[in-house]
Every structure is written in C-alpha cells, then in structure tokens.
XYZ file of C-alpha atoms in Angstrom:
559
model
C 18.546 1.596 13.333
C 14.592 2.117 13.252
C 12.519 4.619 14.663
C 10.427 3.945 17.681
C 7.409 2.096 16.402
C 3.831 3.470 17.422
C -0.345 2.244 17.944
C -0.250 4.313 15.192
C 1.931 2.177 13.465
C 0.494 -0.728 14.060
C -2.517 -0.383 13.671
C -1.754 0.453 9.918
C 0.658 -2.312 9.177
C -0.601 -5.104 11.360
C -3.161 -7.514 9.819
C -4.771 -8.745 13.198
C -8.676 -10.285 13.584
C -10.638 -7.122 13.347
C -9.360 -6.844 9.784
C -8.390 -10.868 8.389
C -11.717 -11.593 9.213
C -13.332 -10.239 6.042
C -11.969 -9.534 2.681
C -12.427 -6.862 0.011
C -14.061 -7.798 -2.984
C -14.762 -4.624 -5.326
C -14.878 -0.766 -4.474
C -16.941 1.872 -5.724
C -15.616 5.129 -5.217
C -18.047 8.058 -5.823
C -15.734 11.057 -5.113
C -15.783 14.893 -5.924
C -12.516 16.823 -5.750
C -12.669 20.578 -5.219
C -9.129 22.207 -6.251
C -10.246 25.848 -4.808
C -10.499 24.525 -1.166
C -8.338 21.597 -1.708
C -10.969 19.556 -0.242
C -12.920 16.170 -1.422
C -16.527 14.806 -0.408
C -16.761 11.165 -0.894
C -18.782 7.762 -0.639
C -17.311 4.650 -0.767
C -18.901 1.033 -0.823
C -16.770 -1.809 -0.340
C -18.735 -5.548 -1.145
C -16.902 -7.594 1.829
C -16.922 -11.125 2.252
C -16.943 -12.738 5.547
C -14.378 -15.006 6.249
C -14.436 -15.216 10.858
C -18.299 -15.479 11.409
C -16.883 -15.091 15.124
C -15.355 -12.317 14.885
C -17.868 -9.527 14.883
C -15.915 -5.923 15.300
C -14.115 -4.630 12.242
C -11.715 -2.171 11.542
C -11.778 -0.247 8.407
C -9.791 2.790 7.378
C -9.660 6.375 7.311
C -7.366 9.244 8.029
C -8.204 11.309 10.689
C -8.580 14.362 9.040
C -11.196 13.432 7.230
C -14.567 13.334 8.755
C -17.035 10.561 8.651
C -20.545 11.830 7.429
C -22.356 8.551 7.206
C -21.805 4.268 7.929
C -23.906 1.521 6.886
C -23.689 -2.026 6.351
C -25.953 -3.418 3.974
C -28.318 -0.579 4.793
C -28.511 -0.482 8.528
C -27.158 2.562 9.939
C -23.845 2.415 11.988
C -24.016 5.003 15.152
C -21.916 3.514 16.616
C -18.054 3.482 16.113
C -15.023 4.178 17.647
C -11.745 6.353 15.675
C -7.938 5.956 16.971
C -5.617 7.287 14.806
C -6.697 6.033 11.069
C -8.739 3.177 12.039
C -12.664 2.698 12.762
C -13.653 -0.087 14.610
C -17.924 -1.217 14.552
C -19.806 -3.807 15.425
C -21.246 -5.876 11.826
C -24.850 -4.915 13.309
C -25.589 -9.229 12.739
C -24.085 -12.086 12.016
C -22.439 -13.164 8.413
C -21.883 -16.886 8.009
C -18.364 -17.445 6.441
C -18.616 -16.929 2.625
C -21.351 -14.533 2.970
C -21.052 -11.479 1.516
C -22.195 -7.884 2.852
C -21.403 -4.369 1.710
C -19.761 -1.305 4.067
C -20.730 2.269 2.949
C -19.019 5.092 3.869
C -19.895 8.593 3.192
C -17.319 11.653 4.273
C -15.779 14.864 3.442
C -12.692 17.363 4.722
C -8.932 18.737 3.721
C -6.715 15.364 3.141
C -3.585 15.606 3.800
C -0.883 17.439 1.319
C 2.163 15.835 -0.116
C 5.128 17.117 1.239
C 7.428 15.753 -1.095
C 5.262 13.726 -3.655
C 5.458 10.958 -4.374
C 7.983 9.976 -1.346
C 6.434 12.014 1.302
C 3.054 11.195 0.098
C -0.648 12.468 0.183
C -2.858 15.090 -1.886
C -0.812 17.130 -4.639
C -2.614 20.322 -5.952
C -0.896 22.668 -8.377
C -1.605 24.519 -11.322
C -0.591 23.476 -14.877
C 0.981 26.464 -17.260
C -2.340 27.565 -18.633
C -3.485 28.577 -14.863
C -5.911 25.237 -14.745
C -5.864 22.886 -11.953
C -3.323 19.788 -11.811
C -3.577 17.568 -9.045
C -3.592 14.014 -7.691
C -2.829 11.784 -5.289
C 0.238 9.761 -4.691
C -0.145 7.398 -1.632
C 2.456 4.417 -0.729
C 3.264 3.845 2.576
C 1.030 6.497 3.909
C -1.902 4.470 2.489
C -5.012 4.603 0.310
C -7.049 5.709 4.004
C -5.543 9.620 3.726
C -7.952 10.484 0.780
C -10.754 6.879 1.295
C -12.286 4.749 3.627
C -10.699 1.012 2.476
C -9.546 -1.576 4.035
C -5.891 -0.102 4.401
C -3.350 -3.391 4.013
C -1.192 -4.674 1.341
C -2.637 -7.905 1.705
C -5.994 -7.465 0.807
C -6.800 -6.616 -3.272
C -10.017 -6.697 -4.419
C -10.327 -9.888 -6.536
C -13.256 -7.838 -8.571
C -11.132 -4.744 -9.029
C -13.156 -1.125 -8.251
C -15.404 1.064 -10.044
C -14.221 5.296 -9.829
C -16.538 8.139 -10.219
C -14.596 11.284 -9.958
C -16.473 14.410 -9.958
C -14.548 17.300 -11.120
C -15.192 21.143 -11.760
C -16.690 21.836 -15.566
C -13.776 21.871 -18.758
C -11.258 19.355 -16.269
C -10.594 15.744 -17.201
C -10.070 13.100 -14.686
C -8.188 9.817 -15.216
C -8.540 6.881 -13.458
C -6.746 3.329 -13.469
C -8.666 0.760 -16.105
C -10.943 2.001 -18.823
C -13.035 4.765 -19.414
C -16.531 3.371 -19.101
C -18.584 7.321 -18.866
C -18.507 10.582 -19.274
C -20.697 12.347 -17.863
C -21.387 16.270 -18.535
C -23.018 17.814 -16.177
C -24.052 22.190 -15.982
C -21.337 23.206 -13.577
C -19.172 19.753 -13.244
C -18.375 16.828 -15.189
C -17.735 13.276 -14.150
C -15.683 10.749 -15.195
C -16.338 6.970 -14.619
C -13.327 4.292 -14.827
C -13.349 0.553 -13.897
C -10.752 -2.176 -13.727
C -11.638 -5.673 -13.272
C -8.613 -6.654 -12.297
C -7.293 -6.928 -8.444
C -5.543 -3.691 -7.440
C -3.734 -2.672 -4.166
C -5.145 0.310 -2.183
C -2.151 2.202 -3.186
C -2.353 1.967 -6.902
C -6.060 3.170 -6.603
C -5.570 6.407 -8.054
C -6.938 9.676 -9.988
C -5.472 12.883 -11.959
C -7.087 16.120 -12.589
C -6.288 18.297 -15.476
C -6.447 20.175 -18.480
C -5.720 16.833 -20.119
C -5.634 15.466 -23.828
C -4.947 12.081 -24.522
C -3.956 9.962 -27.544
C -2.586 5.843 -28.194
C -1.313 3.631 -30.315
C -1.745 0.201 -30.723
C 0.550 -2.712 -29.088
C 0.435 -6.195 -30.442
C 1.158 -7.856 -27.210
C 2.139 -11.569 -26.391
C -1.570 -12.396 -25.315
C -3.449 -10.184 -27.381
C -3.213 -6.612 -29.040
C -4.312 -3.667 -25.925
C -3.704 0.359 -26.190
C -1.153 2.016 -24.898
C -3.260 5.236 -23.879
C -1.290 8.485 -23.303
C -2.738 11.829 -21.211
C -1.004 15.051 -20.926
C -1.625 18.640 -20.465
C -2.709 20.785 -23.411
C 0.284 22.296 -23.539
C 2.915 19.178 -23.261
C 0.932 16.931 -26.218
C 3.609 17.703 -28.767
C 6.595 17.282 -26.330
C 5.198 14.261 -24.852
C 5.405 12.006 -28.489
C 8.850 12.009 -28.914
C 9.359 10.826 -25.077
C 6.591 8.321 -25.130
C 7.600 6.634 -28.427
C 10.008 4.537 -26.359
C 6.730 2.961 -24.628
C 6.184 0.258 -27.038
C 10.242 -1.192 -26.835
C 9.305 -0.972 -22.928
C 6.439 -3.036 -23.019
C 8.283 -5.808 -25.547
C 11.515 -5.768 -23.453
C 9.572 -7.319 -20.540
C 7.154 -8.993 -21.786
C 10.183 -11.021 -23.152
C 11.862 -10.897 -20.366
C 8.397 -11.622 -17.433
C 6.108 -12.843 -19.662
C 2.294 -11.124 -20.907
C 1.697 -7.447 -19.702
C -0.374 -8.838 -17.335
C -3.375 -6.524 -17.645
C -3.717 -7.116 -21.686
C -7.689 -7.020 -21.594
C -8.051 -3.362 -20.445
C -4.549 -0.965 -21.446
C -1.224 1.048 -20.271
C -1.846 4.530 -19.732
C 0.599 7.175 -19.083
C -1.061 10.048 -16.983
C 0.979 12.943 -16.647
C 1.478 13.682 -13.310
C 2.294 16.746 -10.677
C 5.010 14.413 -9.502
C 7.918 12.467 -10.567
C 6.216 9.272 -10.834
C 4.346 6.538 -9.348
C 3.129 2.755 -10.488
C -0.367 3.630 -10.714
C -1.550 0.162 -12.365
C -2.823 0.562 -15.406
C -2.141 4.481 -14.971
C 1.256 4.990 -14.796
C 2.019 8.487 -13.205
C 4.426 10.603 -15.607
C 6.429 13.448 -14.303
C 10.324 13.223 -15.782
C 9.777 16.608 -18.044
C 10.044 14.172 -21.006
C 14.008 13.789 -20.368
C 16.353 10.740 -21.729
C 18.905 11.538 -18.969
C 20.530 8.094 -19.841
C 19.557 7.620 -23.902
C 15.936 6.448 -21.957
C 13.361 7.954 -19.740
C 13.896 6.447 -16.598
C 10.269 7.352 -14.999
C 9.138 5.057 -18.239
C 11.246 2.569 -17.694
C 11.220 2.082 -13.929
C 7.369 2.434 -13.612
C 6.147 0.209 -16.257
C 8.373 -2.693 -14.834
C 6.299 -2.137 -11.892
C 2.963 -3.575 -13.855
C 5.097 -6.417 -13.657
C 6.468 -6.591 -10.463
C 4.531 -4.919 -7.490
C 1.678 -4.270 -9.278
C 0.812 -8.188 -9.975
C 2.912 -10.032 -7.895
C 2.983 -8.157 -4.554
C 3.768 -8.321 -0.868
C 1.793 -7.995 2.096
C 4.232 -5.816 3.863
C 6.599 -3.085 3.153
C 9.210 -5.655 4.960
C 9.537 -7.279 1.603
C 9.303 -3.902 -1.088
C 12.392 -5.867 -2.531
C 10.373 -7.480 -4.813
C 8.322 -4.338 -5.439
C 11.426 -1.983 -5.917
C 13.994 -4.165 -6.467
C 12.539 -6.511 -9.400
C 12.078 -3.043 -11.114
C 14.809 -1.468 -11.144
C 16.772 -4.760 -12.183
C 14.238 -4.479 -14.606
C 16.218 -1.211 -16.014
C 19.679 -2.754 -15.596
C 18.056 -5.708 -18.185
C 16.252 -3.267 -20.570
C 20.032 -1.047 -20.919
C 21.550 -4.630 -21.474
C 19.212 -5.235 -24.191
C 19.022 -2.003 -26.146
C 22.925 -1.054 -25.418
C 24.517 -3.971 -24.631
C 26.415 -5.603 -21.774
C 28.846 -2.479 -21.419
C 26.654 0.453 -20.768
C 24.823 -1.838 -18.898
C 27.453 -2.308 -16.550
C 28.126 1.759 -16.473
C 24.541 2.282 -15.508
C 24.585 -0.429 -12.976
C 28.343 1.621 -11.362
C 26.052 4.850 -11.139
C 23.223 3.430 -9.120
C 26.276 1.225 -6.933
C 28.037 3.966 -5.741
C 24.680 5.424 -3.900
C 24.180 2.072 -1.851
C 23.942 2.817 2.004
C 24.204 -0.396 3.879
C 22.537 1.464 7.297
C 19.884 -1.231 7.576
C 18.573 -5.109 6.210
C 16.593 -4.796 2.619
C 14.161 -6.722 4.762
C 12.744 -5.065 7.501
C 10.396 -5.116 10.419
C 7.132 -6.569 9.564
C 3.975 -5.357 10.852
C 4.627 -1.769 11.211
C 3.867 -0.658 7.923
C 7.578 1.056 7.691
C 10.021 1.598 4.761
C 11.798 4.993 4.702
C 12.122 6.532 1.480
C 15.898 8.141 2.504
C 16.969 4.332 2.422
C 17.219 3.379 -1.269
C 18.777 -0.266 -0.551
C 15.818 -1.878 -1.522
C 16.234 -0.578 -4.769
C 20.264 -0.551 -5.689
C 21.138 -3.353 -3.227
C 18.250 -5.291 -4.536
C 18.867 -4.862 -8.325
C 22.341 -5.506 -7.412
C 21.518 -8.737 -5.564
C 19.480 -10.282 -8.266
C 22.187 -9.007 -11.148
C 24.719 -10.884 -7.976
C 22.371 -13.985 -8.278
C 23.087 -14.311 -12.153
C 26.687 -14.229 -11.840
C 26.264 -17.217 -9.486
C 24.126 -19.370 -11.456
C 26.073 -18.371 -14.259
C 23.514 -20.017 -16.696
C 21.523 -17.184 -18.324
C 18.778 -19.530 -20.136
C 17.904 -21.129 -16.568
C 18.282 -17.902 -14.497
C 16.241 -16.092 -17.022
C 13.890 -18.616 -16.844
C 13.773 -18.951 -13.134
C 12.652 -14.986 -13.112
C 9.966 -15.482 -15.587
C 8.341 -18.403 -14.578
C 8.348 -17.220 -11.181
C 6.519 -13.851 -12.831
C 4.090 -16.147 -14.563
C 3.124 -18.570 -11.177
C 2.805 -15.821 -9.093
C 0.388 -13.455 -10.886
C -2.145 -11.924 -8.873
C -0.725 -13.459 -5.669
C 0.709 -12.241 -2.692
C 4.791 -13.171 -2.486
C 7.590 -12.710 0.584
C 11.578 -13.129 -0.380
C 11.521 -16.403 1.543
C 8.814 -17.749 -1.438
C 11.270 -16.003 -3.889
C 14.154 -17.459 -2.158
C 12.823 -21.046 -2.075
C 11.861 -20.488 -5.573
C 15.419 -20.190 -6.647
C 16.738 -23.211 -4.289
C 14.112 -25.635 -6.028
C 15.135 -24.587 -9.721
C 18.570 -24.556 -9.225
C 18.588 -27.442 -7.036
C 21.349 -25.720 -4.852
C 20.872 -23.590 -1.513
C 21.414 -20.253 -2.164
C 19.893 -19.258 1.470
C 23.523 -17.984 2.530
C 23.720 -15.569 -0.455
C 20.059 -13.870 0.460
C 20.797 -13.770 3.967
C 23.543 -11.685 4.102
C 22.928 -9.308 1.144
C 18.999 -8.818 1.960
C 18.896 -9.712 5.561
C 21.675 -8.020 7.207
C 23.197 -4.533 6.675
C 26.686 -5.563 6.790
C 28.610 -5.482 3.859
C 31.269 -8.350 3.620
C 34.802 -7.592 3.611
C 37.408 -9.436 1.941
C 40.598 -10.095 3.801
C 43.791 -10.319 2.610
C 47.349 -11.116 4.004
C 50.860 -11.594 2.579
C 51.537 -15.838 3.518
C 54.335 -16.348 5.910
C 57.117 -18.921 4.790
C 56.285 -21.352 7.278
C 52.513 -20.307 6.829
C 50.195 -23.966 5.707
C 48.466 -23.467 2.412
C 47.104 -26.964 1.853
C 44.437 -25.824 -0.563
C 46.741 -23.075 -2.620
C 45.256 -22.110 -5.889
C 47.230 -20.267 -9.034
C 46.564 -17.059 -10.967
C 48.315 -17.887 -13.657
C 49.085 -16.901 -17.546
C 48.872 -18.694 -20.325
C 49.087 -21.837 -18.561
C 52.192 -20.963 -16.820
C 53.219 -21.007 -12.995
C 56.476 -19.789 -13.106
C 57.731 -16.377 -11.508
C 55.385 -16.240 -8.765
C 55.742 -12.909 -7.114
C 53.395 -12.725 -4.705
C 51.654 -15.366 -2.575
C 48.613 -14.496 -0.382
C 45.828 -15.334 1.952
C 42.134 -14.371 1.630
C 39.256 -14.764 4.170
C 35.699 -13.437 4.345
C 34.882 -11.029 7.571
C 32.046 -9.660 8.373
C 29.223 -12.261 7.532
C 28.858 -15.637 9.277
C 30.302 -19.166 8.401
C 27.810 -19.830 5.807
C 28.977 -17.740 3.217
C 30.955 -18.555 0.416
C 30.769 -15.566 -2.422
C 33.214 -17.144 -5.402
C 35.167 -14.290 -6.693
C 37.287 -13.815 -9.979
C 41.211 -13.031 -9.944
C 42.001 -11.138 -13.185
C 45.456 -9.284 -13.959
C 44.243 -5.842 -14.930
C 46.431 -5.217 -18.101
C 45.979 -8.734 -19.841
C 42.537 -10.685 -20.765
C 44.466 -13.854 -20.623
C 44.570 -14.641 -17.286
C 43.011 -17.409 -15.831
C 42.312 -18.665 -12.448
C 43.299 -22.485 -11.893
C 43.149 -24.271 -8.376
C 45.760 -27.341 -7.612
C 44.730 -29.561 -10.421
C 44.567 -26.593 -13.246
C 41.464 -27.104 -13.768
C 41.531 -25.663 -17.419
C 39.021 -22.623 -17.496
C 38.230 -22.239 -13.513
C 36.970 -18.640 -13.326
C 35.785 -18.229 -9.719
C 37.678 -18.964 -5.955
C 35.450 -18.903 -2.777
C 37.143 -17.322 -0.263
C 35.877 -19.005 2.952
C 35.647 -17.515 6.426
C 39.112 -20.119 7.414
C 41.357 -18.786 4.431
C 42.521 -19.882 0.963
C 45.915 -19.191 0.048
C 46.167 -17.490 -3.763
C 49.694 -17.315 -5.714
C 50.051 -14.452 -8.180
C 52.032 -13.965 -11.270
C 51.830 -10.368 -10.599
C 52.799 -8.231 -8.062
C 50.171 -5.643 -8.137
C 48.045 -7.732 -6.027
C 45.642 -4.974 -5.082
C 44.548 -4.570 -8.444
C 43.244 -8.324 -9.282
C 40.078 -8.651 -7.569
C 37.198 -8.571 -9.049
C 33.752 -9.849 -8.118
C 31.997 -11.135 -11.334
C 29.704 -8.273 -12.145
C 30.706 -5.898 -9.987
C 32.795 -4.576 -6.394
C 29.993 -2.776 -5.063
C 29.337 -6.640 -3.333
C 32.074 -6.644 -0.709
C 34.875 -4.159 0.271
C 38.742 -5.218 -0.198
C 40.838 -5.038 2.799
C 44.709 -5.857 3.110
C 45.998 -6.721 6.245
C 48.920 -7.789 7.905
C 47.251 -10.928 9.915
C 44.060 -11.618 10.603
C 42.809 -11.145 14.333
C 41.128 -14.243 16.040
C 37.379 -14.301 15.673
C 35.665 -13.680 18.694
C-alpha cells in the first residue's frame, strides 16, 4: 500500500527534539539565480527563538546537492556540523534561555535539483520564454523548501514574522516574489529585486519567478478592506492574459462569501505566470493553464486561489492530513460552479472529477514520513466529494455553510488535523459524525450496498415503502439492503427515487409524509417497491460515486 519508508524520510517529515526545540521567526533570503549554469549562490538568516534551553543540537535543512559555504549563529562561526541526507545537525555554540532569541546564517551555492515533472515531481524549473529570455522558478511541495534553501524544513513551523527575499537576477529579467515589492535595485550587470510579506508563510509557498515579465492590477474592494490584485506575465502573453484573468475578481468574491476575508488583505493577490501548471504560492499564485476556460472557468484560477484560503492560512503539519489543503480547494471549485452555473452543472462537474477516484489507499495517511504521492488524487476528488457528502447529511445549508466558514475564520494562521475538523463538525451539529469521516477519509474501502430479493417467510419487522403519490398498492418488488464493506458504525441514509417520475417519495411504517432518506444498516432493512426496475432506484443524495450497488442472491455470514 506504501512504499518502504526511509532515514531519509524521516528525517524530513518527523518533527523530533533537534528541530521542536526552536522556532522560526522571519527569513531573509539573499539569493542570486544564474539561468546559464542553472545554478544559485545563496545566504540565508533565519531569527530563531529558543523554546528547549536543554536541548542544545539542532537540525536545520538543506539538500544535499547543495554545498554549505559558511554557518554562524549570532556571529560565531560553526565548524563544526554533521550532513545525512538533507539535514545538518550543530551544536548552538552556548546556551539560549527559553524565549530567547538568536539568529542561524547560512551561506551556500551549487546545481539544485531539476523538476522532473513540475509542479508534482518538484524542484528547480528553467526554460526559456518565446522571445529566447530565461523563465524559471521553483515549485517545491513535498520535496521541501531545503532543495533550493537552508530552512527549517517542516510544515509545522511558519514564521510568525513572515520573510524578507532578495533575488538577484541577470540585467533586463524581473523577479517576483510572494508579498510586496519593497526595492528595486539596478545594478551594471544584474538587477535585484526585494519582496517582503509580513504574514506567516510555509516553507513551501516561499517562492520566486524569473522572467521577461510585465505586470499590471486592478483594484478589489474586499470584505476587510480594498487590496490589488497584481498580475505578471511574459511580454508576449500581456494581451492574452486580460481576458483570462478578468475572472479573478468573481474568484476572490465567491470565497470570500463563502470563507470569509482574503486573508492576506493588507499586502495583495498576484498571479505570476509560471513555467508550470500551477502552484499556491501565497500571495503569488503560480499561473500556467495557457489562459484556457476548459469548463466556462480557468481551473488553475480557481483551484489555486481557494488555496489562500485553505492551505495557505489554515494548514497542517503533515502531508497525512493534505485533505484540508487539497480537498477544501477543490470543494472550493464544486461551490464556485454552483454559484456562477447553478446546482446542475455543478453536479456535471462534480461526475467528471468522480469517475477518476482510486480508492488504493486512506485520504489520511502515515504521519511522520513526509509522504503523499502525487499519482493518488483521493485527497482531492474523495475529499471534495466527502465534504459535498457531509452537506447532504446535515442537509441544512445555512448551518453547514456556516460550520465551513467559521471554522475558516477560527483557524486562521493556525495549524489544523481532520480530527480538529472532525470535532469541529460534531460540536456544531451536535451529532457524531465520526463514523462518516472514518470510513470515507480513513480507510480505502469503498462501501458496498447489498441487496437481496426478501423470501416469503423472510422477517421484515422494520419494512419501509417507496411509494407514489401516497399510495401502497401494487407492490412489485420487495427487497433487502445491507451495508458491506465498512464496520458496524456506519449508517450512510440513502434516497429511493423511481427514475421516470419526480413524485416519488420514500415513507417508512408510519408514512412519515416527506421522509427522503433510509439508512441501510450493516443487519438489513427490508424496502417495498412500486416498481419493478429495482436496479434503477438508488440514489445517494448528491451523488453514487459514495458506495457501489451490488445485488445478490443472500447475503453470506460475516466473518
């Protein structure tokens, strides 16, 4: 089910002593890219604040193939260190009390690695734009911020001050940056470009382009407070890029209705274009669609920017839980379709993505390990599809709409796991939804509905009616339903419609006027049909791609 975990591994995705006891405040990145030799030379400072005045050996991060020039700590000279794989391990060369602050400085240079398949099979991208200029970047989830700078290389840990970029480029390039353009400098044979956020960032989403760029914005009158929406593109695309990036704006309002503030209102949203499909960059998104409305949208636009939202601001420590990185966001595009084009296409776009789910492994997986395999796209479509599944159970829009924002809003600038978001849900809805999480997030298994004709002798105690128009006469079919394939906790209500008429309704023993939903439990419920195409009346509310239908002629004993 997994690959065979490595030191490599984890030490990456493990947050163990030599890195919990200190935490990253700011970075300043000083760093000079050289397209011809796709090479970089570097210094970084990270201010650090001691939190384990006992523990005195660190680890900070950088890939291998980059070689360290330079450590200090405050200014004393670090000689020595010690390199496995991506991490450096040094003494602090005294002792910090807890809640003292000190600063690590790291100078380097060498080859990073290349992207192999950007941004999925991540690292260093270098082409060449149409007009024969440089174009490149650097695209870095999962293989981490540590192939191109020393950081401190875990999820967990963003700088509460944000981080100051200096990229030095060759003369006639632009480079962009996440936050705001605070310099540029022009220099006789290079220029430089200085950006800064003050917000807290992930190592990830620390990020630069290169280019023969040209930028433009408009103005967004946001829920907090008017920002720019900021747009950079190659010479050559500026004209093709307006008519693509117009759509920005109804973006940016569809979720801040729908989340709450764009939460980084007091600097901007750039678009960058990119040498890549795309990538959350915060604050500078990374464009790379060709400016195509494959679905009456841009997809890159609409996936991406969801991500300032969730991901971006409320994160996860651990690729374990990218469900509320990946999956938020592209529920996110199932919401913005319902609003623009209405429940309908909605629900087409939502049967495209379905059909591609894979159900090899959990949504959730192995923690510490720093693992999630692109090829598996469940936390994605299974995700979305568990969240849009969530709706259909609450089945009370205003309070599951308002469950998703408010969690948004409480968890901004925080670190989040799917038990938090799980718990979340339990306390608002004041029901246990724990079953429903387990099995669609935590296992792979997809449930599998059973059904079998009733025998005449067969006990159906709890028998409940598909009926028409009120009426239970000529009863051609009576069956019996069970869940397989998930444990005794779950209880997924589905709907019974006959497909050719829009007045059926469901009604258990007592007609219970308007009943819209039977929960097949893991025992059996007995259902009596008016029709006799009985494999064409089930249908989960929302959608099919949540269980498979199987008929049977009895069910087997359960081992």
């Amino acid at each position: 089910m997994y690959p065979k975990f490595t030191r490599a591994d984890s030490l990456h995705g493990r947050l163990d002593a030599f890195r919990s006891s200190y935490d990253v405040r700011f970075y300043d990145i000083d760093v000079t890219i050289q397209p011809e030799t796709k090479s970089l030379i570097g210094k970084v400072s990270m201010l650090a604040l001691c939190e384990n005045a006992q523990q005195t050996v660190i680890q900070i991060d950088l890939s291998s193939l980059l070689t360290i020039d330079a450590l200090f700590v405050d200014s004393i000279l670090i000689t020595d260190y010690k390199r496995e794989y991506n991490a450096v391990f040094f003494s602090l060369p005294r002792t910090y009390a807890e809640g003292q602050e000190y600063t690590i400085t790291c100078s380097y240079h060498g080859k990073p690695a290349e992207a192999v398949r950007p941004p999925w099979e991540a690292g260093m991208v270098w082409k060449t734009s149409k007009s024969g200029k440089p174009w490149c970047g650097v695209t870095c989830e999962t293989l981490g911020a540590s192939c191109w700078i020393p950081c401190k290389d875990h999820l967990s840990d963003e700088p509460e001050n944000g981080m100051r970029m200096k990229i030095t480029v060759p003369k006639g390039l632009v480079a962009v940056s996440n936050g705001m353009l605070q310099e540029h400098i022009e220099n006789e044979d290079n220029d430089a470009w200085v950006w800064q956020t003050s917000y807290p960032i992930n190592s990830y989403n620390m990020t630069f382009y290169v280019g023969d760029f040209v930028s433009y914005e408009e103005e967004y009158k946001g829920a907090e407070r008017t920002f720019p929406l900021i747009y950079w593109v190659l010479v050559e695309d500026l004209e093709k890029s307006k008519a693509s990036f117009a759509q920005t704006k109804d973006v940016v309002a569809a979720y801040e209705e729908f989340f709450g503030p764009y939460p980084w209102s007091k600097e901007c949203l750039k678009l960058v274009e990119s040498p890549y499909e795309g990538m959350e960059h915060q604050t500078a998104i990374a464009y790379g669609n060709g400016f195509k409305n494959t679905f009456g949208f841009d997809y890159i636009i609409v996936h991406e920017v969801a991500h300032e939202w969730w991901g971006n601001t409320v994160s996860v420590d651990d690729y374990a839980e990218i469900f509320i990185h990946e999956g938020f966001a592209m529920y996110s595009e199932f919401l913005y379709v319902e609003k623009k084009y209405g429940e309908a296409k909605r629900d087409r776009y939502i049967r495209i993505w379905a059909n591609t789910m894979k159900n090899i492994r959990p949504v959730v997986g192995p923690r510490d390990v720093n693992f999630w395999d692109y090829h598996d796209t469940d936390p994605y479509v299974k995700g979305a599809l568990t969240l849009h599944g969530l709706r259909g159970l609450i089945d009370n829009d205003s309070l599951f709409f308002d469950i998703i924002k408010s969690y948004n809003m409480t968890r901004r600038n925080s670190i989040v796991t799917v038990k938090d978001f799980t718990d979340y849900v339990n306390e608002r809805t004041g029901q246990d939804y724990s079953w429903y999480f387990k099995q669609y997030l935590y296992s792979e298994k997809k449930p599998i509905l059973q059904v079998k004709p009733v025998k005449k002798n067969e006990r159906c105690p709890d028998l409940i009616y598909v009926v028409e128009n009120g009426s239970r006469e000529h009863f051609f079919n009576l069956v019996k339903m069970r869940w397989t394939n998930v444990d005794d906790s779950f209880h997924l209500p589905v709907s019974f419609y006959v497909s050719d008429s829009s007045s059926v309704q469901v009604s258990g023993r007592e007609c219970a006027a308007g009943l819209d939903r039977v929960i097949p439990v893991t025992d059996g419920v007995c259902v009596a049909f008016y029709s006799n195409e009985v494999d064409k009346l089930f249908y989960i509310s929302n959608s099919t791609a949540y269980f498979d239908l199987e008929f049977v002629k009895k069910f087997k004993k359960k081992k």
